[in-house]
């Protein structure tokens, strides 16, 4: 019996992300950032928050063979400018860490996603996904 065409198994970190997936995740991030600016509510209460978390999974940024720890999150939440030079795999792990632990509280009592919105880290991720030429086929 063959595997079903629709499954819940995560992808491998060795699986490439298609350009459309990267572009779509960047769009979901833009929508979350815009909604967070427009609404006076915690980001995790916005529908765009759930779309970002689910989109990270659907777009191949949550991998079954990557353990997610604070080490993938904390450096970029403390110094978001590091994302400007991070490799694709580091950015992917950062997105995964945000997506799999959206309710984890940071030191200030907020969610990591709220911190990544506030400090510009998610904006940097979206920009790099759209503009980083080294990550794309010619």
CSV table of C-alpha atoms in Angstrom, one decimal, residues 11-123:
chain,number,residue,atom,x,y,z
A,11,UNK,CA,9.5,17.9,5.6
A,12,UNK,CA,13.2,17.6,6.0
A,13,UNK,CA,15.6,20.5,6.5
A,14,UNK,CA,17.3,19.2,3.4
A,15,UNK,CA,14.1,19.8,1.3
A,16,UNK,CA,14.4,23.0,-0.7
A,17,UNK,CA,11.7,25.7,-0.3
A,18,UNK,CA,10.1,26.7,-3.6
A,19,UNK,CA,10.2,30.4,-4.5
A,20,UNK,CA,6.4,30.5,-4.3
A,21,UNK,CA,6.5,29.2,-0.7
A,22,UNK,CA,9.1,31.8,0.3
A,23,UNK,CA,7.1,34.6,-1.4
A,24,UNK,CA,3.9,33.5,0.2
A,25,UNK,CA,5.4,33.3,3.7
A,26,UNK,CA,6.8,36.8,3.2
A,27,UNK,CA,3.3,38.0,2.2
A,28,UNK,CA,1.8,36.3,5.4
A,29,UNK,CA,4.5,38.1,7.5
A,30,UNK,CA,3.6,41.5,5.8
A,31,UNK,CA,-0.1,40.9,6.6
A,32,UNK,CA,0.7,40.1,10.2
A,33,UNK,CA,2.9,43.2,10.5
A,34,UNK,CA,0.2,45.4,9.0
A,35,UNK,CA,-2.5,43.9,11.2
A,36,UNK,CA,-0.4,44.4,14.3
A,37,UNK,CA,0.1,48.1,13.4
A,38,UNK,CA,-3.6,48.6,12.7
A,39,UNK,CA,-5.1,46.9,15.8
A,40,UNK,CA,-4.6,47.6,19.4
A,41,UNK,CA,-4.5,44.0,20.5
A,42,UNK,CA,-1.9,41.4,21.2
A,43,UNK,CA,-0.6,39.9,18.0
A,44,UNK,CA,-1.5,36.3,19.0
A,45,UNK,CA,-5.1,37.3,19.1
A,46,UNK,CA,-5.1,38.4,15.4
A,47,UNK,CA,-6.2,36.0,12.7
A,48,UNK,CA,-3.0,36.9,10.8
A,49,UNK,CA,-1.0,35.4,13.6
A,50,UNK,CA,-2.6,31.9,13.1
A,51,UNK,CA,-2.2,32.3,9.3
A,52,UNK,CA,1.6,33.0,9.8
A,53,UNK,CA,2.0,30.0,12.1
A,54,UNK,CA,0.1,27.7,9.8
A,55,UNK,CA,1.8,29.2,6.7
A,56,UNK,CA,5.2,28.6,8.2
A,57,UNK,CA,4.3,24.9,8.3
A,58,UNK,CA,2.6,24.8,4.9
A,59,UNK,CA,5.5,26.7,3.2
A,60,UNK,CA,8.2,24.3,4.4
A,61,UNK,CA,9.7,26.3,7.2
A,62,UNK,CA,8.9,23.8,10.0
A,63,UNK,CA,11.1,20.7,9.6
A,64,UNK,CA,10.7,17.4,11.3
A,65,UNK,CA,14.5,16.9,11.6
A,66,UNK,CA,15.3,20.2,13.3
A,67,UNK,CA,15.0,20.4,17.1
A,68,UNK,CA,13.9,23.9,18.1
A,69,UNK,CA,15.4,25.5,21.1
A,70,UNK,CA,15.8,29.0,22.4
A,71,UNK,CA,19.2,29.2,20.7
A,72,UNK,CA,17.4,29.5,17.4
A,73,UNK,CA,15.2,32.3,18.7
A,74,UNK,CA,17.0,34.3,21.5
A,75,UNK,CA,19.9,35.7,19.5
A,76,UNK,CA,17.6,37.2,16.9
A,77,UNK,CA,15.1,38.5,19.4
A,78,UNK,CA,17.9,40.2,21.3
A,79,UNK,CA,19.8,41.4,18.1
A,80,UNK,CA,17.5,41.3,15.1
A,81,UNK,CA,20.1,42.9,12.9
A,82,UNK,CA,21.9,39.5,12.9
A,83,UNK,CA,19.1,38.2,10.6
A,84,UNK,CA,20.5,40.5,7.9
A,85,UNK,CA,23.6,38.2,7.6
A,86,UNK,CA,22.0,34.9,8.7
A,87,UNK,CA,22.0,31.9,6.3
A,88,UNK,CA,18.8,30.6,4.8
A,89,UNK,CA,19.0,27.6,7.2
A,90,UNK,CA,19.4,29.9,10.2
A,91,UNK,CA,16.4,32.1,9.1
A,92,UNK,CA,14.4,28.9,8.5
A,93,UNK,CA,15.2,27.7,12.0
A,94,UNK,CA,14.2,31.1,13.4
A,95,UNK,CA,10.9,30.9,11.7
A,96,UNK,CA,10.4,27.4,12.9
A,97,UNK,CA,11.1,28.4,16.5
A,98,UNK,CA,8.5,31.2,16.2
A,99,UNK,CA,5.9,28.9,14.7
A,100,UNK,CA,6.3,25.9,17.0
A,101,UNK,CA,6.4,28.0,20.2
A,102,UNK,CA,4.1,30.9,19.6
A,103,UNK,CA,2.7,30.9,23.1
A,104,UNK,CA,6.1,30.6,24.9
A,105,UNK,CA,6.7,33.8,26.8
A,106,UNK,CA,9.8,35.9,26.4
A,107,UNK,CA,11.6,37.7,29.3
A,108,UNK,CA,9.1,40.5,29.1
A,109,UNK,CA,6.0,38.3,29.3
A,110,UNK,CA,5.1,38.5,25.7
A,111,UNK,CA,5.2,35.9,22.9
A,112,UNK,CA,8.3,35.5,20.7
A,113,UNK,CA,6.2,36.5,17.7
A,114,UNK,CA,5.1,39.7,19.4
A,115,UNK,CA,8.8,40.4,20.2
A,116,UNK,CA,9.8,39.6,16.6
A,117,UNK,CA,7.2,42.1,15.4
A,118,UNK,CA,8.2,44.8,17.8
A,119,UNK,CA,12.0,44.6,17.2
A,120,UNK,CA,11.8,44.3,13.4
A,121,UNK,CA,13.0,40.7,13.2
A,122,UNK,CA,10.0,39.5,11.2
A,123,UNK,CA,10.2,42.5,8.8
